Short mmCIF file of C-alpha atoms in Angstrom, two decimals:
data_model
loop_
_atom_site.label_atom_id
_atom_site.label_comp_id
_atom_site.label_asym_id
_atom_site.label_seq_id
_atom_site.Cartn_x
_atom_site.Cartn_y
_atom_site.Cartn_z
CA MET A 13 -4.30 17.29 1.53
CA LYS A 14 -2.32 14.16 0.60
CA LYS A 15 -4.30 10.98 -0.13
CA ILE A 16 -3.22 7.54 1.07
CA LEU A 17 -4.87 4.29 -0.03
CA ILE A 18 -4.59 1.39 2.43
CA VAL A 19 -5.12 -2.01 0.77
CA ASP A 20 -5.58 -5.10 2.94
CA ASP A 21 -8.23 -7.81 3.06
CA GLN A 22 -8.30 -7.57 6.88
CA LEU A 23 -10.35 -4.68 8.24
CA GLN A 24 -8.32 -4.66 11.49
CA ILE A 25 -5.07 -4.05 9.60
CA ARG A 26 -6.61 -1.28 7.50
CA GLU A 27 -7.91 0.38 10.66
CA LEU A 28 -4.57 -0.02 12.48
CA VAL A 29 -2.67 1.61 9.60
CA GLU A 30 -5.26 4.40 9.41
CA VAL A 31 -4.99 5.11 13.15
CA THR A 32 -1.19 5.06 12.85
CA LEU A 33 -1.29 7.66 10.08
CA ARG A 34 -3.85 9.92 11.77
CA VAL A 35 -0.98 11.80 13.43
CA ALA A 36 -0.74 13.78 10.20
CA ASP A 37 -3.35 15.41 8.01
CA TYR A 38 -3.95 12.77 5.34
CA ARG A 39 -7.11 11.76 3.53
CA ILE A 40 -7.31 7.99 3.99
CA LEU A 41 -8.95 5.67 1.46
CA GLN A 42 -9.36 1.92 1.94
CA ALA A 43 -9.62 -1.13 -0.34
CA LYS A 44 -10.03 -4.77 0.61
CA SER A 45 -8.76 -6.40 -2.60
CA GLY A 46 -6.33 -5.95 -5.45
CA GLU A 47 -9.21 -5.41 -7.86
CA GLU A 48 -10.68 -2.66 -5.70
CA ALA A 49 -7.23 -1.10 -5.24
CA THR A 50 -6.58 -0.77 -8.98
CA GLU A 51 -10.00 0.88 -9.49
CA ILE A 52 -9.46 3.36 -6.64
CA VAL A 53 -5.92 4.27 -7.74
CA LYS A 54 -7.16 4.99 -11.27
CA ALA A 55 -10.11 7.06 -10.03
CA GLU A 56 -8.59 8.86 -7.00
CA LYS A 57 -4.85 9.09 -7.85
CA PRO A 58 -3.65 8.71 -4.24
CA ASP A 59 -0.22 10.12 -3.36
CA LEU A 60 0.68 6.80 -1.72
CA THR A 61 -0.72 3.26 -1.72
CA ILE A 62 0.10 0.90 1.14
CA MET A 63 -0.48 -2.57 -0.33
CA ASP A 64 -0.79 -6.01 1.26
CA VAL A 65 0.56 -8.91 -0.81
CA MET A 66 -1.71 -11.81 0.16
CA MET A 67 -5.35 -11.08 -0.64
CA PRO A 68 -8.17 -13.27 -1.93
CA GLY A 69 -9.45 -12.92 -5.45
CA VAL A 70 -7.88 -12.91 -8.88
CA ILE A 71 -5.53 -9.98 -8.21
CA ASP A 72 -3.21 -10.13 -5.17
CA GLY A 73 -1.04 -7.22 -4.07
CA LEU A 74 1.89 -8.14 -6.33
CA GLU A 75 -0.34 -8.37 -9.40
CA ALA A 76 -2.16 -5.13 -8.49
CA THR A 77 1.24 -3.42 -8.18
CA ARG A 78 2.33 -4.78 -11.59
CA ILE A 79 -0.93 -3.60 -13.18
CA LEU A 80 -0.61 -0.10 -11.73
CA LYS A 81 3.10 0.27 -12.54
CA ASN A 82 2.61 -0.94 -16.14
CA ASP A 83 -0.31 1.41 -16.84
CA PRO A 84 0.84 4.77 -18.29
CA GLU A 85 -1.97 6.47 -16.36
CA THR A 86 -0.80 5.15 -12.95
CA LYS A 87 2.87 4.20 -13.47
CA ASP A 88 4.11 7.06 -11.28
CA CYS A 89 1.98 6.10 -8.27
CA THR A 90 3.99 5.30 -5.14
CA ILE A 91 3.36 1.86 -3.62
CA ILE A 92 4.73 0.49 -0.35
CA MET A 93 4.10 -3.20 0.33
CA LEU A 94 2.98 -4.02 3.90
CA THR A 95 2.87 -7.77 4.29
CA ALA A 96 3.49 -10.77 6.51
CA LYS A 97 5.72 -12.22 3.77
CA GLY A 98 9.10 -11.29 5.21
CA GLN A 99 11.60 -13.50 3.42
CA GLU A 100 14.23 -11.80 1.25
CA ALA A 101 12.80 -13.58 -1.82
CA ASP A 102 9.36 -12.10 -1.02
CA ARG A 103 10.88 -8.64 -0.68
CA GLU A 104 12.62 -9.04 -4.04
CA LYS A 105 9.33 -10.11 -5.69
CA GLY A 106 7.64 -7.00 -4.30
CA LEU A 107 10.34 -4.69 -5.59
CA GLU A 108 10.41 -6.50 -8.95
CA ALA A 109 6.64 -5.95 -9.22
CA GLY A 110 7.37 -2.22 -8.90
CA ALA A 111 6.91 -1.49 -5.21
CA ASP A 112 8.75 1.59 -3.95
CA GLY A 113 9.20 0.16 -0.45
CA TYR A 114 8.59 -3.01 1.58
CA PHE A 115 7.46 -3.36 5.20
CA THR A 116 6.73 -6.60 7.04
CA LYS A 117 4.01 -7.27 9.60
CA PRO A 118 4.09 -6.84 12.48
CA PHE A 119 5.33 -3.35 11.70
CA SER A 120 6.66 -0.52 13.80
CA PRO A 121 4.15 2.36 13.66
CA LEU A 122 7.00 4.85 14.03
CA ASP A 123 8.92 3.32 11.12
CA LEU A 124 5.79 3.37 8.97
CA ILE A 125 5.10 7.02 9.80
CA ARG A 126 8.73 7.91 8.98
CA LYS A 127 8.56 6.10 5.64
CA VAL A 128 5.23 7.74 4.73
CA GLU A 129 6.59 11.19 5.61
CA GLU A 130 9.76 10.48 3.61
CA VAL A 131 7.73 9.39 0.55
CA LEU A 132 5.21 12.23 0.74
CA GLY A 133 7.76 14.88 1.62
#
């Protein structure tokens, strides 16, 4: 069973993404901060991480992505940013940090499902 980590400081968003992805047989993990996300990715090795950009704490989504992509142990993890930051410059920052995809909120559940299925095969 494929594992997906949903990272967002807002419980409602994490739950919305989880409900959206329940159409398939995935094991869903959740994190509410960049710090928590990096720990879970290292411990659980999810097949996909869906990462918010703006989160409180020392490590936001961009920094968490950089940390994971620069660590030999987690560099091959797949990360899709899911954020309210929708400007082209924001998208470029996400991709420069190492994200494999970029979605803006509000998002289309169908588009998200398609992207997840494309990434996970």
